[in-house]
Coordinates of C-alpha atoms in Angstrom, one line a residue:
M1 CA 10.6 20.1 14.7
R2 CA 12.7 18.8 11.8
V3 CA 10.9 15.8 10.5
L4 CA 12.0 13.2 7.8
I5 CA 9.3 11.0 6.3
G6 CA 11.1 8.1 4.6
C7 CA 9.7 6.1 1.7
E8 CA 6.8 8.5 1.2
V9 CA 5.7 9.6 -2.3
S10 CA 2.2 10.8 -1.6
G11 CA 3.2 13.6 0.8
V12 CA 0.3 12.9 3.1
V13 CA 2.4 12.8 6.3
R14 CA 4.7 15.5 5.2
R15 CA 1.8 17.9 4.5
A16 CA 0.2 17.1 7.9
F17 CA 3.4 18.2 9.7
R18 CA 4.1 21.2 7.5
A19 CA 0.5 22.4 8.1
L20 CA 1.4 22.7 11.8
G21 CA 4.6 24.7 11.0
H22 CA 7.2 21.9 11.2
D23 CA 10.2 21.6 8.9
A24 CA 9.0 18.3 7.4
W25 CA 10.5 16.6 4.3
S26 CA 9.5 13.4 2.5
C27 CA 12.1 11.2 0.8
D28 CA 11.8 8.4 -1.7
L29 CA 13.5 6.9 -4.8
L30 CA 10.6 8.5 -6.8
P31 CA 9.6 12.1 -7.1
A32 CA 6.8 13.5 -4.9
A33 CA 3.4 12.7 -6.3
D34 CA 2.3 16.2 -5.4
G35 CA 5.3 17.9 -7.0
S36 CA 6.3 19.4 -3.6
P37 CA 9.7 21.1 -3.3
F38 CA 9.9 19.7 0.2
H39 CA 10.8 16.2 -1.1
I40 CA 14.2 14.6 -1.5
V41 CA 14.8 12.1 -4.2
A42 CA 17.3 9.4 -3.1
D43 CA 19.5 7.7 -5.5
H44 CA 19.2 4.3 -3.7
D45 CA 18.1 2.9 -0.4
L46 CA 21.5 3.5 1.3
H47 CA 21.3 7.1 0.2
L48 CA 18.1 7.4 2.1
L49 CA 19.9 6.2 5.2
D50 CA 22.7 8.8 4.6
I51 CA 20.0 11.5 4.4
A52 CA 18.5 10.2 7.7
A53 CA 21.9 10.7 9.3
D54 CA 22.5 14.1 7.9
W55 CA 21.3 16.1 5.0
R56 CA 22.8 19.5 4.2
G57 CA 23.7 19.9 7.8
K58 CA 20.1 19.1 8.8
R59 CA 19.7 16.9 11.9
W60 CA 16.3 15.4 12.3
N61 CA 14.2 15.4 15.5
L62 CA 11.8 12.8 14.2
G63 CA 11.9 10.1 11.5
I64 CA 8.8 8.3 10.2
F65 CA 9.6 5.5 7.9
H66 CA 7.4 3.4 5.6
P67 CA 9.8 0.6 4.5
P68 CA 8.8 -1.5 1.4
C69 CA 6.7 -4.4 2.7
T70 CA 6.0 -6.6 -0.3
R71 CA 8.3 -9.4 1.0
L72 CA 7.6 -8.7 4.7
C73 CA 3.8 -8.5 5.1
N74 CA 1.8 -11.5 6.3
S75 CA -0.8 -11.0 3.5
G76 CA 1.9 -11.8 0.9
V77 CA 3.7 -14.6 2.7
L78 CA 2.6 -17.3 0.2
R79 CA 4.5 -15.4 -2.5
L80 CA 7.7 -16.5 -0.7
Y81 CA 6.9 -20.1 -1.9
K82 CA 7.4 -21.5 -5.4
G83 CA 4.2 -21.2 -7.3
S84 CA 2.8 -19.4 -4.2
K85 CA 2.1 -22.7 -2.6
K86 CA 3.7 -24.1 0.5
A87 CA 4.0 -27.5 -1.1
G88 CA 6.5 -25.9 -3.6
G89 CA 8.9 -25.0 -0.8
L90 CA 10.5 -21.6 -0.2
D91 CA 11.8 -19.8 -3.2
P92 CA 15.5 -18.9 -2.6
D93 CA 15.3 -15.7 -4.8
K94 CA 12.2 -14.5 -2.9
L95 CA 13.9 -15.3 0.4
A96 CA 16.9 -13.2 -0.6
E97 CA 14.6 -10.3 -1.5
M98 CA 12.9 -10.7 1.9
R99 CA 16.2 -10.6 3.8
E100 CA 17.3 -7.5 1.9
A101 CA 13.9 -5.8 2.8
A102 CA 14.3 -6.9 6.4
C103 CA 17.8 -5.4 6.6
F104 CA 16.6 -2.1 5.2
W105 CA 13.7 -2.1 7.7
A106 CA 16.2 -2.6 10.5
A107 CA 18.4 0.2 9.2
C108 CA 15.4 2.6 9.2
W109 CA 14.5 1.5 12.7
N110 CA 18.1 2.1 13.9
A111 CA 18.5 5.5 12.1
P112 CA 20.4 8.0 14.2
I113 CA 17.3 10.0 15.0
A114 CA 16.1 10.4 18.6
S115 CA 12.4 9.6 17.8
V116 CA 11.5 7.0 15.2
C117 CA 8.4 5.4 13.9
C118 CA 8.4 2.5 11.4
E119 CA 5.0 1.8 9.8
N120 CA 4.1 -1.5 8.1
P121 CA 1.3 -4.0 7.7
V122 CA 1.4 -7.1 10.0
P123 CA 4.6 -8.9 9.1
H124 CA 5.0 -12.7 8.7
Y125 CA 7.3 -14.7 11.0
H126 CA 9.9 -15.3 8.3
A127 CA 10.7 -11.6 8.4
G128 CA 12.1 -11.7 11.9
L129 CA 11.0 -8.2 12.8
P130 CA 10.7 -7.2 16.4
P131 CA 7.3 -7.0 18.2
W132 CA 5.4 -3.9 17.2
T133 CA 4.4 -1.2 19.7
Q134 CA 0.8 -0.8 18.6
T135 CA -1.6 -1.4 15.8
V136 CA -4.0 1.3 14.5
Q137 CA -7.0 1.3 12.2
P138 CA -8.2 4.1 9.9
W139 CA -11.7 3.9 11.5
Q140 CA -10.1 5.0 14.8
F141 CA -9.1 8.3 13.2
G142 CA -12.3 9.2 11.4
E143 CA -11.7 7.3 8.2
P144 CA -14.5 4.7 7.3
E145 CA -12.1 2.0 6.2
S146 CA -10.3 -1.0 7.7
K147 CA -6.6 -1.6 7.3
R148 CA -4.7 -2.9 10.4
T149 CA -1.3 -1.2 10.5
C150 CA 1.6 -1.8 12.8
L151 CA 3.6 1.0 14.4
W152 CA 7.0 0.4 15.9
L153 CA 7.8 3.4 18.1
R154 CA 11.1 4.6 19.6
G155 CA 11.1 7.7 21.7
L156 CA 7.5 8.4 20.9
P157 CA 4.2 7.9 22.8
V158 CA 1.6 5.5 21.3
L159 CA -0.8 7.2 18.9
V160 CA -4.2 7.9 20.6
P161 CA -7.4 7.4 18.5
T162 CA -9.0 10.8 17.7
R163 CA -12.4 9.8 16.3
V164 CA -13.6 6.2 16.5
L165 CA -16.3 5.4 14.0
E166 CA -19.1 2.8 14.6
F167 CA -19.1 -0.3 12.4
P168 CA -21.3 0.4 9.3
A169 CA -24.8 -0.9 9.2
C170 CA -24.1 -2.3 5.8
G171 CA -21.8 -4.9 7.4
H172 CA -18.4 -3.8 5.9
W173 CA -16.1 -0.9 5.8
R174 CA -15.9 1.3 2.7
N175 CA -12.8 -0.4 1.3
Q176 CA -14.2 -3.9 1.7
C177 CA -16.7 -6.2 0.2
F178 CA -19.0 -8.5 2.1
G179 CA -16.2 -11.1 2.1
G180 CA -14.0 -8.7 4.0
Q181 CA -11.3 -8.4 1.2
N182 CA -9.8 -5.2 0.1
K183 CA -11.6 -4.4 -3.2
L184 CA -8.8 -2.3 -4.7
G185 CA -8.2 -3.9 -8.1
P186 CA -5.0 -4.1 -10.2
S187 CA -3.7 -0.9 -11.6
P188 CA -0.3 0.8 -12.3
T189 CA -0.8 2.8 -9.1
R190 CA -2.2 0.1 -6.9
A191 CA 1.0 -0.3 -4.7
A192 CA 1.2 3.4 -4.1
D193 CA -2.5 3.7 -3.4
R194 CA -2.4 0.9 -0.9
A195 CA 0.7 2.4 0.8
R196 CA -0.8 5.8 1.1
T197 CA -1.2 6.9 4.8
Y198 CA -4.7 7.9 5.7
E199 CA -5.2 11.6 6.3
G200 CA -6.7 11.0 9.8
I201 CA -3.7 9.0 10.9
A202 CA -1.3 11.5 9.4
T203 CA -3.0 14.4 11.2
A204 CA -2.9 12.5 14.5
M205 CA 0.9 11.9 14.1
A206 CA 1.5 15.6 13.4
V207 CA -0.6 16.8 16.3
Q208 CA 0.5 14.2 18.9
W209 CA 4.1 13.6 17.9
G210 CA 4.8 17.2 16.8
R211 CA 4.6 18.2 20.5
A212 CA 6.3 15.2 21.9
D213 CA 9.5 15.9 23.9

């Protein structure tokens, strides 16, 4: 299969598909973190959509997209308000950024590829995204962490858990504290680290969707 993984820098999903013999390429505005030659650097967001339509005569069988979610995810909804407080009212500039992000998300979803997956955290209601097909957790795929992730699927079967882990005796998953918050602190790579697809989920995508009709 010819597979395009849009908005991926880490190469986790790309490597999972290539390990099974698929012609998989990642694409982002930034170079690949792993220095892979199987990565396309787009000049801008619309360039990514052009690549999705056709790249060097390559027509894709499967597109997996990770659209930027900063202005779309429910965990950051308060940042749409002035001073990050609802009492301040919605910030017009942040709303404009949200609408731009939602339009790009929709363009990824409607890419001219037979089978498409869009992956994002749970969105807030302002974003206006369609209902997701399913949600997955890392601990359903052998990763001892918690991060509810939504998958919107077109032309693909739902992802089936491969190795469901029991809840830890310590009372929280590895990436949490006792309060349940993600403990990943501020850093220059924080956004990329949080966006990285878990290996177990990437492997499940490659195995299950790599054989999908």
